Amino acid sequence: MSLEPMHGTASFEAHVLPHMGAAYNLARWLTRNDHDAEDVVQEAYLRAFKFWSSFRGTDSRAWLLTIVRNTCFTWLHQNRKPSLELTDTMPELTIASNPETLLLANVDSEMLRRAVEELPLEFRETIVLRELEGFSYKEISAITATPIGTVMSRLARARIRLQKALVGGAV
Amino acid sequence: MSCQEAQALLNAYVDGELDLVRSLEIEKHLEGCPACARTVENHQTLGNALRAGSHYYQAPPRLEHRIRAALPRSKRISWPLAAVAASLLLAGIFVDRMVESGSRRNLVAQEVLDSHLRSLMPGHLADVESTDRHTVKPWFAGKLDFSPPVADFAEQGFPLTGGRLDSVNGRNVAVLVYRRHQHLINAYTWPSAGSPDSAVGKSALQGYNLLHWTRGGVTWWLASDLNSNELESLANLLRGP
C-alpha cells in the first residue's frame, strides 16, 4: 500500500537508493577514480529517475547497474584520450604447472587491486560484476549487452590474466 | 568427459552455472586430473581473495545527500492523508489475504519463466535427450518422489525431445521438453494432491507465454515463446480427452 504514486520520488528512493553502494563500486572500478565515480553515479541516478516510470522488471539492482555502466562508458568516451584499452591483445595463456595456489592465497591485497585495475575495461567490468556483485552469467550478459558466450570467455581470460599478473613467471 | 571438454566448462563450474549432472561430471573429472583441479583451485582462490580483501569500494556518505538533493522533491504527507492511508493499509491487509493465492501463482510463473530462460543456455536444456518416451520415463525413476506422465506428440506436431530435473515452487519437478518447429516448450509437472482441477490459465511474461492447469492431482506449467494458441494445443494433448 503506497502513499506515493508507484513511480514517484519516494518509491524511487525506496527501491533504487539502497543500491548506491553497488553503483559506486562499479563506477569506481570502471573510472578508477573517486571523484569521477561520484559524478558518474549521480548522473546515472538522474538518468535512472527519468526511466523509473517505465521500469517493469523485478531486479532494480541489475537495472540500475546497467544504467551506471552505460553512463560510465559514455563518460569514459568523452573524458579520456583514446588510450582506452578496449581489445585484448595479450596472447592466450593457460596455467600448466602450479605451486602458485599458495602464492595466490597470500597475494597482497593492494597488488590484487592494481592487477584488476590494469585489466582491459570489458574484462574488468565482467570480473567485478561476477566476483564482487555475484551476478549470474545471464544477468551479466543483460547488464553489459553481451552474449553469454562472450561473458564466459571474458571471465576466463580475466582470471588467467590476473593469476598471471599476480604470480608472474610462476604461471 | 575429456580434459578438453572439461577445460571449457571449468569457469562455469566455479561460478555455479552448470546443472547438477554436468557439475558431477566435472567433479568426477577433477578427481583424476590434477591440472584441471589446480585450475579450479586457482579460480576459487582468486575469487576468495577478491571478495575477502577490501576491494569493494565504499561510497562516501555525502554521495547519498548529493543524489537526494538532485532528485525532484515529493510533497510532504499531511495528517488527514496519513489517517486515510492507515485505513487503506488495514483494508489492504484483507485484500492481501484475498489475492495471496494469486500472488503465489505469480511467483510460480516467475520461477517457471526463470527456469525456462536458464534452460535455453547452452547445455542446460535436457539431462536426458531422447525422442523415445520409453527412454525418458525410466530416466526419472528414482530421481523424483513421483512418476511423471511422459507422452510423445510427434504425430500432432509436438515431438518430445528430452527431459530434465528442475526446482520450482520449492520442490523438485519433472520437465519434459517438446519442440514445435523451431520453438522449444518446457512442460513442468509435479503432483499437487488436494488441489482442485482447474481450467487452463494463461499469462504472458517478458514476451513468453505461460499456461498452467491442475488436473487429477497433477499440476502442469508450460513455458515457451510459441504463440498462445499453439501452446494451448499442446496443453489439450497433455490434458487428454
Short mmCIF file of C-alpha atoms in Angstrom, two decimals:
data_model
loop_
_atom_site.label_atom_id
_atom_site.label_comp_id
_atom_site.label_asym_id
_atom_site.label_seq_id
_atom_site.Cartn_x
_atom_site.Cartn_y
_atom_site.Cartn_z
CA MET A 1 0.00 0.00 0.00
CA SER A 2 1.93 3.01 -1.19
CA LEU A 3 1.25 6.63 -0.29
CA GLU A 4 3.10 7.78 -3.36
CA PRO A 5 2.36 7.27 -6.98
CA MET A 6 4.04 3.95 -7.85
CA HIS A 7 6.82 5.68 -9.70
CA GLY A 8 7.30 8.88 -7.71
CA THR A 9 10.43 10.13 -5.97
CA ALA A 10 9.68 8.26 -2.75
CA SER A 11 9.28 4.91 -4.46
CA PHE A 12 12.44 5.59 -6.47
CA GLU A 13 14.34 6.42 -3.30
CA ALA A 14 13.00 3.34 -1.54
CA HIS A 15 13.82 0.92 -4.36
CA VAL A 16 16.85 2.36 -6.08
CA LEU A 17 18.84 4.35 -3.49
CA PRO A 18 19.67 1.19 -1.49
CA HIS A 19 21.81 0.08 -4.46
CA MET A 20 24.04 3.15 -4.30
CA GLY A 21 26.87 1.08 -2.82
CA ALA A 22 26.85 -1.29 -5.79
CA ALA A 23 26.53 1.63 -8.20
CA TYR A 24 29.53 3.38 -6.67
CA ASN A 25 31.63 0.22 -6.53
CA LEU A 26 31.07 -0.47 -10.23
CA ALA A 27 31.64 3.15 -11.25
CA ARG A 28 34.79 3.35 -9.12
CA TRP A 29 36.23 0.23 -10.76
CA LEU A 30 35.38 1.44 -14.24
CA THR A 31 36.57 5.05 -13.85
CA ARG A 32 39.45 4.19 -11.48
CA ASN A 33 38.96 7.50 -9.70
CA ASP A 34 36.94 8.55 -6.58
CA HIS A 35 35.81 11.91 -7.86
CA ASP A 36 34.78 10.68 -11.31
CA ALA A 37 32.93 7.75 -9.80
CA GLU A 38 30.81 10.10 -7.66
CA ASP A 39 29.92 12.25 -10.67
CA VAL A 40 29.05 9.24 -12.78
CA VAL A 41 26.85 7.73 -10.05
CA GLN A 42 24.96 10.97 -9.57
CA GLU A 43 24.40 11.32 -13.29
CA ALA A 44 23.33 7.69 -13.54
CA TYR A 45 20.79 8.22 -10.74
CA LEU A 46 19.28 11.20 -12.52
CA ARG A 47 19.03 9.17 -15.72
CA ALA A 48 17.57 6.24 -13.80
CA PHE A 49 14.94 8.51 -12.26
CA LYS A 50 13.81 9.61 -15.71
CA PHE A 51 13.30 5.97 -16.72
CA TRP A 52 11.88 4.83 -13.38
CA SER A 53 8.27 5.16 -14.52
CA SER A 54 8.91 2.69 -17.32
CA PHE A 55 10.77 0.15 -15.16
CA ARG A 56 8.75 -3.09 -15.15
CA GLY A 57 11.32 -5.63 -14.02
CA THR A 58 11.93 -7.15 -10.63
CA ASP A 59 15.67 -6.63 -10.18
CA SER A 60 16.24 -2.92 -9.64
CA ARG A 61 19.91 -3.51 -8.79
CA ALA A 62 20.69 -5.06 -12.20
CA TRP A 63 18.58 -2.36 -13.84
CA LEU A 64 20.45 0.45 -12.06
CA LEU A 65 23.86 -1.10 -12.78
CA THR A 66 23.02 -1.28 -16.48
CA ILE A 67 22.46 2.48 -16.40
CA VAL A 68 25.60 3.09 -14.30
CA ARG A 69 27.63 1.01 -16.70
CA ASN A 70 26.31 2.85 -19.75
CA THR A 71 26.86 6.22 -18.06
CA CYS A 72 30.44 5.17 -17.29
CA PHE A 73 31.08 4.20 -20.88
CA THR A 74 29.70 7.48 -22.19
CA TRP A 75 31.72 9.36 -19.61
CA LEU A 76 34.93 7.48 -20.39
CA HIS A 77 34.38 8.08 -24.06
CA GLN A 78 34.02 11.83 -23.51
CA ASN A 79 36.72 12.31 -20.91
CA ARG A 80 39.56 10.08 -21.90
CA LYS A 81 42.05 10.04 -24.69
CA PRO A 82 41.60 7.02 -26.92
CA SER A 83 44.18 5.24 -24.80
CA LEU A 84 41.31 3.13 -23.53
CA GLU A 85 42.36 -0.43 -23.92
CA LEU A 86 39.24 -1.96 -25.37
CA THR A 87 40.62 -5.00 -27.05
CA ASP A 88 42.55 -7.88 -25.68
CA THR A 89 45.86 -8.17 -27.44
CA MET A 90 47.56 -10.43 -24.97
CA PRO A 91 48.15 -13.98 -26.20
CA GLU A 92 46.02 -16.69 -24.65
CA LEU A 93 47.72 -18.24 -21.66
CA THR A 94 46.93 -21.42 -19.88
CA ILE A 95 48.09 -22.47 -16.49
CA ALA A 96 50.10 -25.61 -16.78
CA SER A 97 52.11 -26.15 -13.64
CA ASN A 98 51.16 -24.93 -10.29
CA PRO A 99 52.77 -24.29 -6.96
CA GLU A 100 51.13 -20.87 -7.22
CA THR A 101 47.86 -21.59 -5.47
CA LEU A 102 49.71 -20.84 -2.27
CA LEU A 103 51.12 -17.64 -3.76
CA LEU A 104 47.66 -16.59 -4.91
CA ALA A 105 46.20 -17.26 -1.49
CA ASN A 106 48.74 -14.97 0.13
CA VAL A 107 48.72 -12.31 -2.51
CA ASP A 108 48.98 -8.75 -1.33
CA SER A 109 45.60 -7.04 -1.40
CA GLU A 110 47.00 -3.85 -2.95
CA MET A 111 48.72 -5.85 -5.67
CA LEU A 112 45.46 -7.59 -6.49
CA ARG A 113 43.61 -4.27 -6.67
CA ARG A 114 46.19 -2.92 -9.09
CA ALA A 115 46.06 -6.07 -11.21
CA VAL A 116 42.27 -5.71 -11.57
CA GLU A 117 42.62 -2.01 -12.39
CA GLU A 118 45.02 -2.85 -15.18
CA LEU A 119 42.62 -5.26 -16.85
CA PRO A 120 41.03 -4.03 -20.08
CA LEU A 121 37.73 -2.34 -19.39
CA GLU A 122 35.43 -5.11 -20.56
CA PHE A 123 37.34 -7.75 -18.57
CA ARG A 124 37.29 -5.52 -15.51
CA GLU A 125 33.54 -4.96 -15.57
CA THR A 126 32.89 -8.67 -16.07
CA ILE A 127 35.07 -9.74 -13.14
CA VAL A 128 33.61 -7.02 -10.86
CA LEU A 129 30.01 -7.96 -11.73
CA ARG A 130 30.76 -11.64 -11.16
CA GLU A 131 33.09 -11.71 -8.15
CA LEU A 132 32.07 -8.58 -6.25
CA GLU A 133 28.39 -8.31 -7.16
CA GLY A 134 27.69 -12.03 -7.58
CA PHE A 135 25.64 -11.71 -10.77
CA SER A 136 24.94 -14.80 -12.88
CA TYR A 137 26.20 -15.07 -16.46
CA LYS A 138 22.70 -14.33 -17.70
CA GLU A 139 22.49 -11.16 -15.61
CA ILE A 140 25.96 -10.00 -16.65
CA SER A 141 25.01 -10.68 -20.25
CA ALA A 142 21.95 -8.43 -19.85
CA ILE A 143 23.78 -5.65 -17.99
CA THR A 144 26.67 -5.47 -20.45
CA ALA A 145 24.58 -6.21 -23.57
CA THR A 146 26.99 -9.03 -24.42
CA PRO A 147 26.26 -12.64 -25.44
CA ILE A 148 26.65 -15.19 -22.63
CA GLY A 149 29.46 -16.96 -24.51
CA THR A 150 31.43 -13.71 -24.56
CA VAL A 151 30.78 -13.18 -20.86
CA MET A 152 32.19 -16.65 -20.20
CA SER A 153 35.30 -16.13 -22.29
CA ARG A 154 35.97 -12.68 -20.81
CA LEU A 155 35.71 -14.11 -17.34
CA ALA A 156 38.04 -16.99 -18.22
CA ARG A 157 40.61 -14.67 -19.76
CA ALA A 158 40.35 -12.12 -16.97
CA ARG A 159 41.08 -14.84 -14.42
CA ILE A 160 44.09 -16.12 -16.34
CA ARG A 161 45.40 -12.57 -16.71
CA LEU A 162 45.01 -11.81 -13.02
CA GLN A 163 46.71 -15.01 -11.99
CA LYS A 164 49.48 -14.33 -14.45
CA ALA A 165 49.93 -10.79 -13.13
CA LEU A 166 49.94 -11.92 -9.52
CA VAL A 167 52.27 -14.87 -9.61
CA GLY A 168 54.29 -13.66 -12.59
CA GLY A 169 56.65 -16.15 -14.09
CA ALA A 170 55.42 -18.98 -11.91
CA VAL A 171 52.42 -19.47 -14.16
CA MET B 1 34.33 -36.26 -20.16
CA SER B 2 37.60 -35.44 -21.90
CA CYS B 3 40.07 -32.96 -20.45
CA GLN B 4 39.37 -30.58 -23.33
CA GLU B 5 35.63 -30.68 -22.72
CA ALA B 6 36.20 -30.16 -19.00
CA GLN B 7 38.52 -27.20 -19.51
CA ALA B 8 35.84 -25.36 -21.46
CA LEU B 9 33.47 -25.71 -18.52
CA LEU B 10 35.78 -25.04 -15.54
CA ASN B 11 34.86 -21.37 -15.20
CA ALA B 12 31.15 -22.15 -15.43
CA TYR B 13 31.70 -24.87 -12.81
CA VAL B 14 33.47 -22.48 -10.43
CA ASP B 15 30.66 -19.94 -10.94
CA GLY B 16 27.92 -22.45 -10.20
CA GLU B 17 26.48 -22.09 -13.70
CA LEU B 18 26.33 -25.79 -14.54
CA ASP B 19 23.40 -28.09 -13.95
CA LEU B 20 23.75 -30.87 -11.43
CA VAL B 21 24.55 -33.58 -13.95
CA ARG B 22 27.35 -31.63 -15.59
CA SER B 23 28.75 -30.49 -12.22
CA LEU B 24 29.01 -34.12 -11.18
CA GLU B 25 30.76 -34.98 -14.43
CA ILE B 26 33.28 -32.20 -13.81
CA GLU B 27 33.84 -33.34 -10.24
CA LYS B 28 34.49 -36.85 -11.47
CA HIS B 29 36.99 -35.49 -13.98
CA LEU B 30 38.73 -33.36 -11.33
CA GLU B 31 39.38 -36.43 -9.20
CA GLY B 32 41.56 -37.87 -11.93
CA CYS B 33 43.05 -34.70 -13.43
CA PRO B 34 45.44 -32.70 -11.24
CA ALA B 35 45.87 -29.96 -13.90
CA CYS B 36 42.14 -29.14 -14.07
CA ALA B 37 41.83 -29.50 -10.30
CA ARG B 38 44.56 -26.87 -9.88
CA THR B 39 42.86 -24.50 -12.32
CA VAL B 40 39.65 -24.78 -10.32
CA GLU B 41 41.54 -24.21 -7.10
CA ASN B 42 43.26 -21.16 -8.56
CA HIS B 43 39.99 -19.65 -9.77
CA GLN B 44 38.40 -20.22 -6.37
CA THR B 45 41.39 -18.79 -4.52
CA LEU B 46 41.35 -15.73 -6.75
CA GLY B 47 37.61 -15.22 -6.19
CA ASN B 48 38.04 -15.57 -2.44
CA ALA B 49 40.92 -13.08 -2.44
CA LEU B 50 38.82 -10.58 -4.40
CA ARG B 51 35.87 -10.90 -2.05
CA ALA B 52 37.89 -11.10 1.16
CA GLY B 53 40.13 -8.09 0.60
CA SER B 54 38.75 -4.59 0.89
CA HIS B 55 38.13 -4.49 -2.84
CA TYR B 56 34.54 -3.35 -2.61
CA TYR B 57 34.70 0.43 -2.85
CA GLN B 58 32.53 2.13 -0.24
CA ALA B 59 30.52 5.11 -1.39
CA PRO B 60 31.24 8.27 0.62
CA PRO B 61 28.23 9.27 2.79
CA ARG B 62 27.96 12.65 1.05
CA LEU B 63 27.05 10.95 -2.21
CA GLU B 64 23.62 9.94 -0.94
CA HIS B 65 22.94 13.55 0.13
CA ARG B 66 24.03 14.77 -3.27
CA ILE B 67 21.70 12.39 -5.07
CA ARG B 68 18.70 13.05 -2.81
CA ALA B 69 19.22 16.79 -3.25
CA ALA B 70 19.33 16.42 -7.04
CA LEU B 71 16.06 14.45 -7.26
CA PRO B 72 12.76 16.30 -7.56
CA ARG B 73 11.16 16.52 -4.11
CA SER B 74 7.87 14.85 -3.41
CA LYS B 75 5.29 16.60 -1.28
CA ARG B 76 5.05 16.05 2.45
CA ILE B 77 2.20 13.83 3.58
CA SER B 78 -0.46 15.69 5.57
CA TRP B 79 -2.01 14.17 8.72
CA PRO B 80 -5.52 13.65 7.38
CA LEU B 81 -3.98 11.94 4.40
CA ALA B 82 -1.94 9.76 6.74
CA ALA B 83 -5.16 8.71 8.51
CA VAL B 84 -6.73 7.76 5.20
CA ALA B 85 -3.58 5.90 4.36
CA ALA B 86 -3.71 3.99 7.64
CA SER B 87 -7.26 2.83 6.98
CA LEU B 88 -6.32 1.88 3.43
CA LEU B 89 -3.44 -0.11 4.88
CA LEU B 90 -5.88 -2.05 7.09
CA ALA B 91 -8.13 -2.67 4.12
CA GLY B 92 -5.06 -3.69 2.22
CA ILE B 93 -4.31 -6.46 4.68
CA PHE B 94 -7.66 -8.07 3.89
CA VAL B 95 -7.19 -7.60 0.18
CA ASP B 96 -3.74 -9.13 0.51
CA ARG B 97 -5.27 -12.22 2.07
CA MET B 98 -7.65 -12.48 -0.86
CA VAL B 99 -5.00 -12.10 -3.52
CA GLU B 100 -2.48 -14.27 -1.71
CA SER B 101 -3.17 -17.35 -3.80
CA GLY B 102 -2.99 -15.15 -6.90
CA SER B 103 0.40 -13.75 -5.98
CA ARG B 104 1.71 -17.21 -5.17
CA ARG B 105 0.71 -18.21 -8.69
CA ASN B 106 2.61 -15.17 -10.00
CA LEU B 107 5.64 -16.29 -8.01
CA VAL B 108 5.48 -19.75 -9.58
CA ALA B 109 5.04 -18.12 -13.00
CA GLN B 110 8.23 -16.11 -12.47
CA GLU B 111 10.10 -19.21 -11.29
CA VAL B 112 8.91 -21.19 -14.29
CA LEU B 113 9.97 -18.41 -16.63
CA ASP B 114 13.39 -18.08 -14.95
CA SER B 115 13.89 -21.81 -15.28
CA HIS B 116 12.76 -21.69 -18.92
CA LEU B 117 15.31 -18.94 -19.68
CA ARG B 118 18.06 -20.86 -17.85
CA SER B 119 17.24 -23.94 -19.89
CA LEU B 120 17.91 -22.02 -23.11
CA MET B 121 21.57 -21.57 -22.14
CA PRO B 122 23.90 -23.99 -23.91
CA GLY B 123 23.89 -27.40 -22.27
CA HIS B 124 21.06 -26.63 -19.85
CA LEU B 125 18.07 -27.86 -21.78
CA ALA B 126 17.92 -31.57 -21.15
CA ASP B 127 19.54 -34.07 -18.81
CA VAL B 128 18.26 -36.91 -20.95
CA GLU B 129 17.94 -36.31 -24.65
CA SER B 130 15.65 -38.71 -26.38
CA THR B 131 12.56 -38.69 -28.52
CA ASP B 132 11.58 -42.04 -27.07
CA ARG B 133 9.26 -41.82 -24.09
CA HIS B 134 10.42 -45.30 -23.08
CA THR B 135 13.86 -43.78 -22.50
CA VAL B 136 12.69 -40.56 -20.90
CA LYS B 137 10.21 -42.01 -18.44
CA PRO B 138 12.56 -44.54 -16.79
CA TRP B 139 15.21 -41.82 -16.55
CA PHE B 140 13.05 -40.01 -13.98
CA ALA B 141 12.66 -43.16 -11.89
CA GLY B 142 14.49 -42.82 -8.59
CA LYS B 143 15.17 -39.13 -9.16
CA LEU B 144 11.75 -37.90 -8.07
CA ASP B 145 9.19 -38.85 -5.46
CA PHE B 146 6.61 -39.28 -8.21
CA SER B 147 6.47 -40.72 -11.70
CA PRO B 148 5.66 -38.03 -14.26
CA PRO B 149 3.40 -38.88 -17.19
CA VAL B 150 5.56 -38.92 -20.32
CA ALA B 151 3.99 -38.83 -23.77
CA ASP B 152 5.30 -38.02 -27.23
CA PHE B 153 3.10 -35.98 -29.57
CA ALA B 154 5.30 -36.08 -32.67
CA GLU B 155 2.33 -37.05 -34.81
CA GLN B 156 0.44 -33.98 -33.67
CA GLY B 157 3.48 -31.76 -34.35
CA PHE B 158 4.89 -31.62 -30.84
CA PRO B 159 7.80 -34.09 -30.71
CA LEU B 160 9.23 -34.89 -27.30
CA THR B 161 12.96 -34.12 -27.30
CA GLY B 162 14.03 -34.88 -23.76
CA GLY B 163 13.62 -34.33 -20.06
CA ARG B 164 15.38 -32.92 -17.05
CA LEU B 165 15.03 -32.23 -13.34
CA ASP B 166 14.43 -28.75 -12.09
CA SER B 167 13.27 -26.98 -8.97
CA VAL B 168 10.07 -24.91 -8.91
CA ASN B 169 7.80 -23.83 -6.08
CA GLY B 170 10.23 -25.23 -3.51
CA ARG B 171 10.22 -28.80 -4.81
CA ASN B 172 11.87 -30.96 -7.43
CA VAL B 173 9.82 -31.17 -10.59
CA ALA B 174 9.96 -33.09 -13.83
CA VAL B 175 10.46 -31.11 -17.02
CA LEU B 176 9.54 -32.54 -20.39
CA VAL B 177 10.98 -30.73 -23.37
CA TYR B 178 8.87 -30.51 -26.51
CA ARG B 179 9.50 -28.84 -29.81
CA ARG B 180 7.13 -27.10 -32.21
CA HIS B 181 9.04 -26.26 -35.40
CA GLN B 182 11.97 -24.21 -34.06
CA HIS B 183 10.23 -23.29 -30.78
CA LEU B 184 11.12 -25.02 -27.54
CA ILE B 185 8.48 -25.78 -24.96
CA ASN B 186 9.29 -26.68 -21.38
CA ALA B 187 6.49 -28.62 -19.68
CA TYR B 188 6.81 -28.63 -15.88
CA THR B 189 4.86 -31.11 -13.86
CA TRP B 190 4.52 -32.09 -10.23
CA PRO B 191 1.89 -33.73 -8.05
CA SER B 192 -0.37 -31.41 -6.10
CA ALA B 193 -2.64 -33.73 -4.18
CA GLY B 194 -5.72 -31.98 -2.83
CA SER B 195 -5.69 -29.16 -5.34
CA PRO B 196 -8.94 -28.87 -7.27
CA ASP B 197 -8.99 -29.31 -11.04
CA SER B 198 -8.70 -26.05 -12.93
CA ALA B 199 -9.15 -24.80 -16.46
CA VAL B 200 -6.09 -23.70 -18.45
CA GLY B 201 -4.84 -20.36 -17.12
CA LYS B 202 -2.87 -18.16 -19.50
CA SER B 203 -0.33 -15.49 -18.81
CA ALA B 204 2.45 -13.70 -20.66
CA LEU B 205 5.69 -12.65 -19.00
CA GLN B 206 8.57 -10.82 -20.66
CA GLY B 207 7.38 -11.92 -24.07
CA TYR B 208 6.95 -15.60 -23.19
CA ASN B 209 3.65 -17.44 -22.96
CA LEU B 210 2.85 -19.47 -19.88
CA LEU B 211 -0.05 -21.88 -19.46
CA HIS B 212 -0.94 -23.75 -16.31
CA TRP B 213 -3.62 -26.10 -15.01
CA THR B 214 -4.22 -28.75 -12.43
CA ARG B 215 -5.98 -31.98 -13.23
CA GLY B 216 -6.31 -35.21 -11.29
CA GLY B 217 -3.91 -34.01 -8.59
CA VAL B 218 -1.16 -33.11 -11.07
CA THR B 219 -0.11 -29.52 -11.79
CA TRP B 220 1.32 -28.52 -15.17
CA TRP B 221 3.03 -25.36 -16.38
CA LEU B 222 4.09 -24.77 -19.98
CA ALA B 223 6.59 -22.09 -20.94
CA SER B 224 7.55 -21.13 -24.46
CA ASP B 225 7.98 -18.36 -26.99
CA LEU B 226 5.42 -20.23 -29.09
CA ASN B 227 2.15 -18.39 -29.66
CA SER B 228 -0.55 -18.93 -27.09
CA ASN B 229 -2.96 -20.79 -29.39
CA GLU B 230 -0.50 -23.45 -30.48
CA LEU B 231 0.74 -23.76 -26.92
CA GLU B 232 -2.83 -24.45 -25.88
CA SER B 233 -2.98 -27.28 -28.43
CA LEU B 234 -0.16 -28.98 -26.54
CA ALA B 235 -1.98 -28.28 -23.26
CA ASN B 236 -5.06 -30.04 -24.63
CA LEU B 237 -2.97 -33.04 -25.72
CA LEU B 238 -1.39 -33.26 -22.26
CA ARG B 239 -4.75 -32.86 -20.53
CA GLY B 240 -6.08 -35.77 -22.55
CA PRO B 241 -9.66 -36.40 -23.54
#
